[in-house]
Amino acid sequence: MVLSSKMKRLLLVGLSILSITVSAPSAVADDGGNRRDRPDAAKPVPGRPDPNAPWLEMVPDDGKDRPGATTQYTVAAYYLPFNFSYDFSTSLASRSFWPSYNGTACVNLRATGSTDPSYWSREIKVEMWNAYGVDTRIGLPVRYKLDGYYYGYCWYGLNPYNEHYFRLTKDWGPSRVWGDGWASPN
């Protein structure tokens, strides 16, 4: 059987599409509609906050720290690492900080919102923001599970000479979420 050049092109296009579809990572949805195996999901991390690192306050969830608005900090930026605890219902910004000299910042946190196991399938998101001039979000939000274990994610390619902050966000229900964690250079 001899194929015309047009048929060969169609066959190649079809095989290319099939190859992309087969090799693309699957995204399995759980019962809460959260995608579990996406690259934007934080991974489990060992350890706990460093007892020698300072504990820094998060910026209060007063409605003034919304994305796109210039966040006003009452204290100067801090160097990594630092520990934090949090309690919020919609969003909460971290203290501003400088990334590592190589432009890396990692956020590791443990979250829960209740002793009710139905929360354990929920997630909060963490966004990284460049606080220089007009606040600019870096990359996509990263998902963190609310099952009481520590999860972490690192952002790379940040400008080490600009202040940054991360924002914890939640887009479901009026309930509170609380926990603790640490920010580190790696």
Short mmCIF file of N, CA and C in Angstrom, two decimals:
data_model
loop_
_atom_site.label_atom_id
_atom_site.label_comp_id
_atom_site.label_asym_id
_atom_site.label_seq_id
_atom_site.Cartn_x
_atom_site.Cartn_y
_atom_site.Cartn_z
N MET A 1 0.85 -1.17 0.00
CA MET A 1 0.00 0.00 0.00
C MET A 1 0.90 1.24 0.00
N VAL A 2 0.64 2.13 -0.92
CA VAL A 2 1.42 3.36 -1.05
C VAL A 2 0.56 4.52 -0.55
N LEU A 3 1.14 5.34 0.34
CA LEU A 3 0.42 6.47 0.89
C LEU A 3 0.84 7.74 0.17
N SER A 4 -0.10 8.59 -0.10
CA SER A 4 0.22 9.88 -0.71
C SER A 4 0.88 10.77 0.35
N SER A 5 1.52 11.84 -0.10
CA SER A 5 2.19 12.74 0.84
C SER A 5 1.16 13.38 1.79
N LYS A 6 -0.05 13.63 1.32
CA LYS A 6 -1.10 14.20 2.16
C LYS A 6 -1.51 13.20 3.25
N MET A 7 -1.65 11.95 2.89
CA MET A 7 -2.01 10.90 3.85
C MET A 7 -0.89 10.72 4.87
N LYS A 8 0.38 10.80 4.43
CA LYS A 8 1.51 10.67 5.35
C LYS A 8 1.50 11.80 6.39
N ARG A 9 1.22 13.02 5.92
CA ARG A 9 1.15 14.16 6.85
C ARG A 9 0.03 13.97 7.86
N LEU A 10 -1.14 13.56 7.40
CA LEU A 10 -2.27 13.33 8.31
C LEU A 10 -1.93 12.23 9.32
N LEU A 11 -1.28 11.18 8.85
CA LEU A 11 -0.89 10.10 9.74
C LEU A 11 0.11 10.60 10.79
N LEU A 12 1.09 11.40 10.36
CA LEU A 12 2.08 11.95 11.30
C LEU A 12 1.42 12.87 12.32
N VAL A 13 0.50 13.72 11.88
CA VAL A 13 -0.20 14.61 12.80
C VAL A 13 -1.01 13.79 13.80
N GLY A 14 -1.71 12.79 13.32
CA GLY A 14 -2.50 11.93 14.20
C GLY A 14 -1.64 11.21 15.23
N LEU A 15 -0.50 10.68 14.79
CA LEU A 15 0.41 10.00 15.72
C LEU A 15 1.01 10.99 16.72
N SER A 16 1.29 12.20 16.29
CA SER A 16 1.82 13.21 17.21
C SER A 16 0.81 13.54 18.29
N ILE A 17 -0.43 13.72 17.90
CA ILE A 17 -1.49 14.02 18.87
C ILE A 17 -1.66 12.85 19.83
N LEU A 18 -1.66 11.63 19.32
CA LEU A 18 -1.78 10.45 20.15
C LEU A 18 -0.61 10.35 21.12
N SER A 19 0.59 10.63 20.64
CA SER A 19 1.79 10.59 21.48
C SER A 19 1.72 11.61 22.61
N ILE A 20 1.28 12.82 22.31
CA ILE A 20 1.16 13.86 23.33
C ILE A 20 0.11 13.46 24.35
N THR A 21 -1.01 12.92 23.90
CA THR A 21 -2.09 12.53 24.79
C THR A 21 -1.66 11.39 25.70
N VAL A 22 -0.95 10.41 25.17
CA VAL A 22 -0.53 9.26 25.96
C VAL A 22 0.57 9.65 26.95
N SER A 23 1.50 10.53 26.54
CA SER A 23 2.62 10.86 27.41
C SER A 23 2.32 11.98 28.40
N ALA A 24 1.22 12.69 28.23
CA ALA A 24 0.88 13.77 29.16
C ALA A 24 0.55 13.19 30.52
N PRO A 25 0.98 13.83 31.61
CA PRO A 25 0.66 13.31 32.93
C PRO A 25 -0.84 13.36 33.17
N SER A 26 -1.32 12.32 33.79
CA SER A 26 -2.76 12.30 34.07
C SER A 26 -3.04 13.18 35.27
N ALA A 27 -4.21 13.72 35.31
CA ALA A 27 -4.63 14.55 36.44
C ALA A 27 -5.88 13.94 37.01
N VAL A 28 -5.73 13.20 38.08
CA VAL A 28 -6.83 12.49 38.68
C VAL A 28 -7.50 13.40 39.70
N ALA A 29 -8.80 13.56 39.57
CA ALA A 29 -9.53 14.41 40.51
C ALA A 29 -10.01 13.57 41.68
N ASP A 30 -9.87 14.11 42.90
CA ASP A 30 -10.41 13.41 44.06
C ASP A 30 -11.84 13.88 44.29
N ASP A 31 -12.42 13.47 45.39
CA ASP A 31 -13.83 13.82 45.61
C ASP A 31 -14.07 15.31 45.81
N GLY A 32 -13.04 16.10 46.10
CA GLY A 32 -13.22 17.54 46.28
C GLY A 32 -12.90 18.32 45.02
N GLY A 33 -12.60 17.63 43.91
CA GLY A 33 -12.28 18.32 42.67
C GLY A 33 -10.85 18.81 42.63
N ASN A 34 -10.02 18.43 43.60
CA ASN A 34 -8.63 18.85 43.62
C ASN A 34 -7.79 17.89 42.78
N ARG A 35 -6.85 18.40 42.03
CA ARG A 35 -6.01 17.55 41.20
C ARG A 35 -4.78 17.17 42.01
N ARG A 36 -4.56 15.89 42.17
CA ARG A 36 -3.54 15.40 43.08
C ARG A 36 -2.15 15.26 42.48
N ASP A 37 -2.00 14.95 41.22
CA ASP A 37 -0.67 14.68 40.69
C ASP A 37 -0.19 15.76 39.74
N ARG A 38 -0.64 16.96 39.93
CA ARG A 38 -0.19 18.08 39.12
C ARG A 38 1.11 18.62 39.67
N PRO A 39 1.92 19.26 38.84
CA PRO A 39 3.18 19.81 39.35
C PRO A 39 2.98 20.98 40.29
N ASP A 40 1.77 21.53 40.38
CA ASP A 40 1.54 22.66 41.28
C ASP A 40 1.04 22.21 42.65
N ALA A 41 1.22 20.95 42.98
CA ALA A 41 0.85 20.46 44.30
C ALA A 41 2.10 20.34 45.16
N ALA A 42 2.05 20.86 46.38
CA ALA A 42 3.18 20.76 47.30
C ALA A 42 3.40 19.29 47.66
N LYS A 43 4.64 18.94 47.93
CA LYS A 43 5.01 17.56 48.25
C LYS A 43 5.26 17.42 49.75
N PRO A 44 5.04 16.22 50.30
CA PRO A 44 5.32 16.01 51.72
C PRO A 44 6.79 16.31 52.04
N VAL A 45 7.05 16.91 53.19
CA VAL A 45 8.41 17.21 53.61
C VAL A 45 8.61 16.70 55.04
N PRO A 46 9.81 16.22 55.34
CA PRO A 46 10.10 15.81 56.72
C PRO A 46 10.44 17.04 57.55
N GLY A 47 10.39 16.88 58.83
CA GLY A 47 10.85 17.94 59.71
C GLY A 47 9.75 18.82 60.25
N ARG A 48 10.20 19.80 60.97
CA ARG A 48 9.34 20.77 61.63
C ARG A 48 10.02 22.12 61.56
N PRO A 49 9.33 23.19 61.95
CA PRO A 49 9.99 24.51 61.99
C PRO A 49 11.26 24.45 62.83
N ASP A 50 12.28 25.18 62.40
CA ASP A 50 13.57 25.23 63.08
C ASP A 50 13.43 26.02 64.38
N PRO A 51 13.69 25.42 65.53
CA PRO A 51 13.53 26.15 66.79
C PRO A 51 14.50 27.32 66.93
N ASN A 52 15.57 27.36 66.13
CA ASN A 52 16.53 28.46 66.20
C ASN A 52 16.18 29.62 65.27
N ALA A 53 15.27 29.40 64.33
CA ALA A 53 14.86 30.48 63.41
C ALA A 53 13.81 31.35 64.10
N PRO A 54 13.75 32.63 63.78
CA PRO A 54 12.77 33.51 64.42
C PRO A 54 11.34 33.19 63.97
N TRP A 55 10.37 33.43 64.85
CA TRP A 55 8.95 33.32 64.51
C TRP A 55 8.49 34.71 64.09
N LEU A 56 7.95 34.83 62.88
CA LEU A 56 7.51 36.13 62.37
C LEU A 56 6.01 36.13 62.16
N GLU A 57 5.41 37.29 62.35
CA GLU A 57 3.97 37.45 62.20
C GLU A 57 3.57 37.45 60.73
N MET A 58 2.37 37.00 60.48
CA MET A 58 1.77 37.10 59.16
C MET A 58 0.99 38.41 59.13
N VAL A 59 0.75 38.97 57.94
CA VAL A 59 0.00 40.22 57.81
C VAL A 59 -1.47 39.91 58.03
N PRO A 60 -2.17 40.65 58.91
CA PRO A 60 -3.57 40.33 59.24
C PRO A 60 -4.48 40.31 58.01
N ASP A 61 -5.46 39.43 58.07
CA ASP A 61 -6.45 39.29 57.00
C ASP A 61 -7.53 40.35 57.21
N ASP A 62 -7.19 41.60 56.89
CA ASP A 62 -8.11 42.71 57.15
C ASP A 62 -8.77 43.26 55.88
N GLY A 63 -8.58 42.56 54.76
CA GLY A 63 -9.17 43.03 53.51
C GLY A 63 -8.28 43.99 52.74
N LYS A 64 -7.20 44.45 53.34
CA LYS A 64 -6.31 45.39 52.67
C LYS A 64 -5.17 44.69 51.93
N ASP A 65 -5.03 43.40 52.15
CA ASP A 65 -3.92 42.69 51.54
C ASP A 65 -4.39 41.80 50.39
N ARG A 66 -5.24 42.33 49.54
CA ARG A 66 -5.75 41.58 48.40
C ARG A 66 -4.78 41.64 47.23
N PRO A 67 -4.73 40.57 46.41
CA PRO A 67 -3.84 40.57 45.25
C PRO A 67 -4.07 41.79 44.37
N GLY A 68 -2.99 42.34 43.85
CA GLY A 68 -3.08 43.51 42.98
C GLY A 68 -2.96 44.81 43.73
N ALA A 69 -3.21 44.77 45.04
CA ALA A 69 -3.07 45.98 45.86
C ALA A 69 -1.67 45.97 46.46
N THR A 70 -1.10 47.12 46.63
CA THR A 70 0.21 47.19 47.26
C THR A 70 0.06 46.88 48.74
N THR A 71 0.75 45.84 49.18
CA THR A 71 0.66 45.42 50.57
C THR A 71 1.52 46.34 51.42
N GLN A 72 0.97 46.85 52.49
CA GLN A 72 1.69 47.74 53.38
C GLN A 72 2.22 46.94 54.56
N TYR A 73 3.53 46.93 54.73
CA TYR A 73 4.14 46.22 55.84
C TYR A 73 4.59 47.23 56.88
N THR A 74 4.41 46.91 58.13
CA THR A 74 4.82 47.81 59.20
C THR A 74 6.24 47.49 59.67
N VAL A 75 6.80 46.41 59.18
CA VAL A 75 8.15 46.01 59.57
C VAL A 75 8.97 45.76 58.31
N ALA A 76 10.27 45.84 58.44
CA ALA A 76 11.16 45.63 57.29
C ALA A 76 11.17 44.16 56.88
N ALA A 77 11.65 43.92 55.68
CA ALA A 77 11.77 42.55 55.18
C ALA A 77 12.78 41.78 56.02
N TYR A 78 12.64 40.47 55.98
CA TYR A 78 13.49 39.61 56.78
C TYR A 78 14.24 38.65 55.87
N TYR A 79 15.31 38.08 56.38
CA TYR A 79 16.06 37.07 55.63
C TYR A 79 15.53 35.69 55.98
N LEU A 80 15.71 34.75 55.05
CA LEU A 80 15.31 33.37 55.28
C LEU A 80 16.40 32.69 56.10
N PRO A 81 16.07 31.72 56.94
CA PRO A 81 14.75 31.13 57.19
C PRO A 81 14.00 31.86 58.30
N PHE A 82 12.70 31.62 58.34
CA PHE A 82 11.88 32.06 59.47
C PHE A 82 10.71 31.11 59.63
N ASN A 83 10.17 31.06 60.83
CA ASN A 83 9.01 30.22 61.15
C ASN A 83 7.78 31.11 61.23
N PHE A 84 6.62 30.50 61.10
CA PHE A 84 5.38 31.27 61.21
C PHE A 84 4.25 30.36 61.65
N SER A 85 3.23 30.96 62.23
CA SER A 85 1.97 30.28 62.47
C SER A 85 0.90 31.17 61.83
N TYR A 86 -0.24 30.60 61.54
CA TYR A 86 -1.28 31.37 60.84
C TYR A 86 -2.66 30.90 61.23
N ASP A 87 -3.61 31.79 60.98
CA ASP A 87 -5.03 31.53 61.24
C ASP A 87 -5.78 32.51 60.35
N PHE A 88 -6.53 32.02 59.37
CA PHE A 88 -7.22 32.91 58.45
C PHE A 88 -8.48 32.25 57.91
N SER A 89 -9.33 33.05 57.28
CA SER A 89 -10.54 32.51 56.67
C SER A 89 -10.58 32.74 55.16
N THR A 90 -9.91 33.74 54.61
CA THR A 90 -9.93 34.00 53.17
C THR A 90 -8.52 34.05 52.60
N SER A 91 -7.69 34.98 53.09
CA SER A 91 -6.30 35.06 52.63
C SER A 91 -5.45 35.71 53.71
N LEU A 92 -4.17 35.46 53.63
CA LEU A 92 -3.24 35.97 54.62
C LEU A 92 -1.86 36.07 53.99
N ALA A 93 -1.24 37.23 54.09
CA ALA A 93 0.09 37.45 53.51
C ALA A 93 1.16 37.26 54.57
N SER A 94 2.32 36.76 54.12
CA SER A 94 3.45 36.58 55.04
C SER A 94 4.16 37.90 55.26
N ARG A 95 5.08 37.90 56.14
CA ARG A 95 6.01 39.00 56.31
C ARG A 95 6.87 39.07 55.04
N SER A 96 7.26 40.23 54.59
CA SER A 96 8.09 40.31 53.39
C SER A 96 9.50 39.83 53.72
N PHE A 97 10.17 39.27 52.72
CA PHE A 97 11.50 38.70 52.91
C PHE A 97 12.30 38.79 51.62
N TRP A 98 13.60 38.57 51.73
CA TRP A 98 14.46 38.49 50.56
C TRP A 98 14.72 37.03 50.27
N PRO A 99 14.57 36.61 49.00
CA PRO A 99 14.91 35.22 48.64
C PRO A 99 16.40 34.97 48.86
N SER A 100 16.82 33.74 48.71
CA SER A 100 18.23 33.40 48.83
C SER A 100 19.02 34.11 47.73
N TYR A 101 20.34 34.13 47.87
CA TYR A 101 21.19 34.79 46.87
C TYR A 101 21.03 34.17 45.48
N ASN A 102 20.60 32.89 45.40
CA ASN A 102 20.39 32.27 44.09
C ASN A 102 18.93 32.34 43.63
N GLY A 103 18.10 33.14 44.32
CA GLY A 103 16.73 33.38 43.87
C GLY A 103 15.74 32.29 44.22
N THR A 104 15.95 31.60 45.34
CA THR A 104 15.07 30.51 45.75
C THR A 104 14.39 30.85 47.07
N ALA A 105 13.14 30.44 47.20
CA ALA A 105 12.41 30.53 48.47
C ALA A 105 11.47 29.33 48.54
N CYS A 106 11.47 28.67 49.69
CA CYS A 106 10.61 27.50 49.88
C CYS A 106 9.64 27.78 51.02
N VAL A 107 8.40 27.33 50.85
CA VAL A 107 7.39 27.47 51.89
C VAL A 107 6.94 26.07 52.28
N ASN A 108 7.13 25.75 53.54
CA ASN A 108 6.74 24.45 54.10
C ASN A 108 5.70 24.73 55.17
N LEU A 109 4.56 24.07 55.09
CA LEU A 109 3.54 24.33 56.10
C LEU A 109 2.67 23.11 56.36
N ARG A 110 2.06 23.16 57.52
CA ARG A 110 1.10 22.15 57.95
C ARG A 110 -0.20 22.89 58.18
N ALA A 111 -1.28 22.32 57.69
CA ALA A 111 -2.56 23.02 57.81
C ALA A 111 -3.65 22.06 58.26
N THR A 112 -4.60 22.63 58.96
CA THR A 112 -5.82 21.94 59.30
C THR A 112 -6.88 23.01 59.52
N GLY A 113 -8.09 22.65 59.57
CA GLY A 113 -9.15 23.62 59.80
C GLY A 113 -10.15 23.07 60.78
N SER A 114 -9.94 21.82 61.14
CA SER A 114 -10.91 21.17 62.00
C SER A 114 -10.37 19.79 62.35
N THR A 115 -10.96 19.17 63.36
CA THR A 115 -10.64 17.77 63.63
C THR A 115 -11.53 16.86 62.78
N ASP A 116 -12.43 17.46 62.03
CA ASP A 116 -13.33 16.72 61.14
C ASP A 116 -12.54 16.19 59.94
N PRO A 117 -12.49 14.87 59.74
CA PRO A 117 -11.72 14.30 58.62
C PRO A 117 -12.17 14.78 57.23
N SER A 118 -13.37 15.34 57.10
CA SER A 118 -13.80 15.84 55.79
C SER A 118 -12.92 17.00 55.32
N TYR A 119 -12.27 17.70 56.26
CA TYR A 119 -11.34 18.78 55.88
C TYR A 119 -10.08 18.24 55.24
N TRP A 120 -9.72 17.00 55.54
CA TRP A 120 -8.44 16.46 55.10
C TRP A 120 -8.35 16.32 53.59
N SER A 121 -9.46 16.36 52.89
CA SER A 121 -9.41 16.31 51.43
C SER A 121 -9.39 17.71 50.82
N ARG A 122 -9.49 18.74 51.65
CA ARG A 122 -9.46 20.13 51.18
C ARG A 122 -8.02 20.59 50.99
N GLU A 123 -7.88 21.73 50.30
CA GLU A 123 -6.56 22.31 50.07
C GLU A 123 -6.63 23.83 50.21
N ILE A 124 -5.51 24.41 50.60
CA ILE A 124 -5.33 25.85 50.50
C ILE A 124 -4.27 26.08 49.44
N LYS A 125 -4.16 27.30 48.98
CA LYS A 125 -3.16 27.63 47.96
C LYS A 125 -2.17 28.63 48.53
N VAL A 126 -0.94 28.54 48.06
CA VAL A 126 0.09 29.50 48.42
C VAL A 126 0.55 30.17 47.13
N GLU A 127 0.57 31.49 47.14
CA GLU A 127 1.03 32.28 45.99
C GLU A 127 2.31 33.00 46.40
N MET A 128 3.26 33.10 45.47
CA MET A 128 4.49 33.87 45.72
C MET A 128 4.35 35.20 45.02
N TRP A 129 4.71 36.30 45.70
CA TRP A 129 4.58 37.64 45.16
C TRP A 129 5.90 38.40 45.26
N ASN A 130 6.24 39.15 44.23
CA ASN A 130 7.36 40.08 44.25
C ASN A 130 6.78 41.40 44.76
N ALA A 131 7.31 41.91 45.86
CA ALA A 131 6.74 43.11 46.50
C ALA A 131 7.39 44.40 46.03
N TYR A 132 8.21 44.33 45.00
CA TYR A 132 8.91 45.52 44.52
C TYR A 132 8.00 46.34 43.62
N GLY A 133 7.74 47.59 43.96
CA GLY A 133 6.86 48.44 43.15
C GLY A 133 5.43 47.96 43.24
N VAL A 134 4.83 47.65 42.09
CA VAL A 134 3.49 47.08 42.06
C VAL A 134 3.62 45.58 42.28
N ASP A 135 2.91 45.04 43.25
CA ASP A 135 3.02 43.61 43.56
C ASP A 135 2.73 42.77 42.33
N THR A 136 3.58 41.77 42.08
CA THR A 136 3.45 40.89 40.93
C THR A 136 3.51 39.45 41.41
N ARG A 137 2.50 38.66 41.06
CA ARG A 137 2.51 37.25 41.43
C ARG A 137 3.52 36.50 40.56
N ILE A 138 4.26 35.60 41.17
CA ILE A 138 5.26 34.79 40.49
C ILE A 138 4.70 33.39 40.31
N GLY A 139 4.54 32.96 39.08
CA GLY A 139 4.06 31.60 38.82
C GLY A 139 2.61 31.39 39.21
N LEU A 140 2.23 30.14 39.29
CA LEU A 140 0.86 29.76 39.64
C LEU A 140 0.76 29.46 41.13
N PRO A 141 -0.44 29.53 41.69
CA PRO A 141 -0.62 29.13 43.09
C PRO A 141 -0.29 27.64 43.25
N VAL A 142 0.23 27.27 44.41
CA VAL A 142 0.58 25.89 44.71
C VAL A 142 -0.39 25.36 45.76
N ARG A 143 -0.86 24.15 45.57
CA ARG A 143 -1.87 23.55 46.45
C ARG A 143 -1.22 22.81 47.62
N TYR A 144 -1.75 23.04 48.83
CA TYR A 144 -1.28 22.36 50.04
C TYR A 144 -2.47 21.64 50.67
N LYS A 145 -2.31 20.37 50.99
CA LYS A 145 -3.38 19.59 51.62
C LYS A 145 -3.60 20.02 53.06
N LEU A 146 -4.82 19.81 53.55
CA LEU A 146 -5.19 20.15 54.93
C LEU A 146 -5.29 18.91 55.82
N ASP A 147 -4.35 18.00 55.68
CA ASP A 147 -4.46 16.76 56.43
C ASP A 147 -3.57 16.70 57.66
N GLY A 148 -2.96 17.82 58.05
CA GLY A 148 -2.17 17.85 59.26
C GLY A 148 -0.70 17.47 59.09
N TYR A 149 -0.27 17.13 57.87
CA TYR A 149 1.13 16.81 57.60
C TYR A 149 1.81 18.02 56.98
N TYR A 150 3.14 18.09 57.06
CA TYR A 150 3.89 19.17 56.45
C TYR A 150 4.09 18.91 54.97
N TYR A 151 3.88 19.97 54.16
CA TYR A 151 4.10 19.92 52.71
C TYR A 151 4.95 21.12 52.34
N GLY A 152 5.72 20.99 51.26
CA GLY A 152 6.59 22.09 50.86
C GLY A 152 6.68 22.25 49.36
N TYR A 153 7.05 23.45 48.96
CA TYR A 153 7.24 23.78 47.55
C TYR A 153 8.27 24.91 47.48
N CYS A 154 9.13 24.86 46.46
CA CYS A 154 10.16 25.89 46.28
C CYS A 154 9.92 26.66 44.99
N TRP A 155 10.08 27.96 45.05
CA TRP A 155 10.02 28.82 43.88
C TRP A 155 11.45 29.17 43.49
N TYR A 156 11.75 29.09 42.20
CA TYR A 156 13.10 29.37 41.69
C TYR A 156 13.04 30.56 40.75
N GLY A 157 14.19 31.20 40.54
CA GLY A 157 14.26 32.32 39.61
C GLY A 157 13.70 33.61 40.16
N LEU A 158 13.59 33.73 41.48
CA LEU A 158 13.12 34.98 42.09
C LEU A 158 14.27 35.98 42.09
N ASN A 159 13.94 37.24 42.09
CA ASN A 159 14.97 38.28 42.13
C ASN A 159 15.47 38.40 43.57
N PRO A 160 16.74 38.02 43.83
CA PRO A 160 17.22 38.04 45.22
C PRO A 160 17.35 39.45 45.81
N TYR A 161 17.25 40.49 44.97
CA TYR A 161 17.41 41.86 45.46
C TYR A 161 16.07 42.57 45.66
N ASN A 162 14.96 41.85 45.43
CA ASN A 162 13.63 42.41 45.65
C ASN A 162 12.97 41.71 46.83
N GLU A 163 12.20 42.48 47.59
CA GLU A 163 11.42 41.86 48.65
C GLU A 163 10.30 41.03 48.03
N HIS A 164 9.99 39.91 48.66
CA HIS A 164 8.91 39.03 48.24
C HIS A 164 8.04 38.72 49.45
N TYR A 165 6.90 38.15 49.21
CA TYR A 165 6.06 37.60 50.28
C TYR A 165 5.24 36.49 49.67
N PHE A 166 4.72 35.62 50.50
CA PHE A 166 3.79 34.61 50.00
C PHE A 166 2.44 34.86 50.64
N ARG A 167 1.41 34.43 49.95
CA ARG A 167 0.04 34.63 50.41
C ARG A 167 -0.65 33.28 50.49
N LEU A 168 -1.28 33.02 51.62
CA LEU A 168 -2.11 31.82 51.79
C LEU A 168 -3.52 32.22 51.37
N THR A 169 -4.15 31.41 50.53
CA THR A 169 -5.51 31.72 50.09
C THR A 169 -6.41 30.49 50.19
N LYS A 170 -7.70 30.76 50.31
CA LYS A 170 -8.70 29.72 50.38
C LYS A 170 -9.93 30.25 49.66
N ASP A 171 -10.49 29.45 48.77
CA ASP A 171 -11.65 29.92 48.00
C ASP A 171 -12.90 29.09 48.25
N TRP A 172 -12.97 28.42 49.38
CA TRP A 172 -14.14 27.61 49.71
C TRP A 172 -14.59 27.92 51.14
N GLY A 173 -15.86 28.10 51.30
CA GLY A 173 -16.50 28.24 52.60
C GLY A 173 -15.98 29.33 53.51
N PRO A 174 -16.75 29.67 54.54
CA PRO A 174 -16.40 30.74 55.48
C PRO A 174 -15.54 30.25 56.65
N SER A 175 -15.17 28.98 56.68
CA SER A 175 -14.47 28.42 57.82
C SER A 175 -13.01 28.88 57.91
N ARG A 176 -12.45 28.75 59.11
CA ARG A 176 -11.06 29.13 59.36
C ARG A 176 -10.12 27.97 59.06
N VAL A 177 -8.89 28.33 58.75
CA VAL A 177 -7.81 27.36 58.57
C VAL A 177 -6.64 27.84 59.41
N TRP A 178 -5.97 26.95 60.10
CA TRP A 178 -4.82 27.35 60.90
C TRP A 178 -3.72 26.31 60.80
N GLY A 179 -2.54 26.71 61.19
CA GLY A 179 -1.40 25.81 61.16
C GLY A 179 -0.11 26.55 61.43
N ASP A 180 0.99 25.92 61.06
CA ASP A 180 2.30 26.51 61.24
C ASP A 180 3.22 26.06 60.12
N GLY A 181 4.42 26.64 60.05
CA GLY A 181 5.36 26.25 59.03
C GLY A 181 6.62 27.08 59.07
N TRP A 182 7.36 27.00 57.99
CA TRP A 182 8.60 27.76 57.89
C TRP A 182 8.90 28.10 56.44
N ALA A 183 9.61 29.20 56.25
CA ALA A 183 10.10 29.62 54.93
C ALA A 183 11.61 29.47 54.98
N SER A 184 12.20 28.93 53.92
CA SER A 184 13.63 28.67 53.91
C SER A 184 14.24 28.94 52.55
N PRO A 185 15.57 29.04 52.47
CA PRO A 185 16.22 29.31 51.18
C PRO A 185 16.33 28.05 50.32
N ASN A 186 16.03 26.87 50.86
CA ASN A 186 16.08 25.63 50.06
C ASN A 186 15.26 24.54 50.70
#
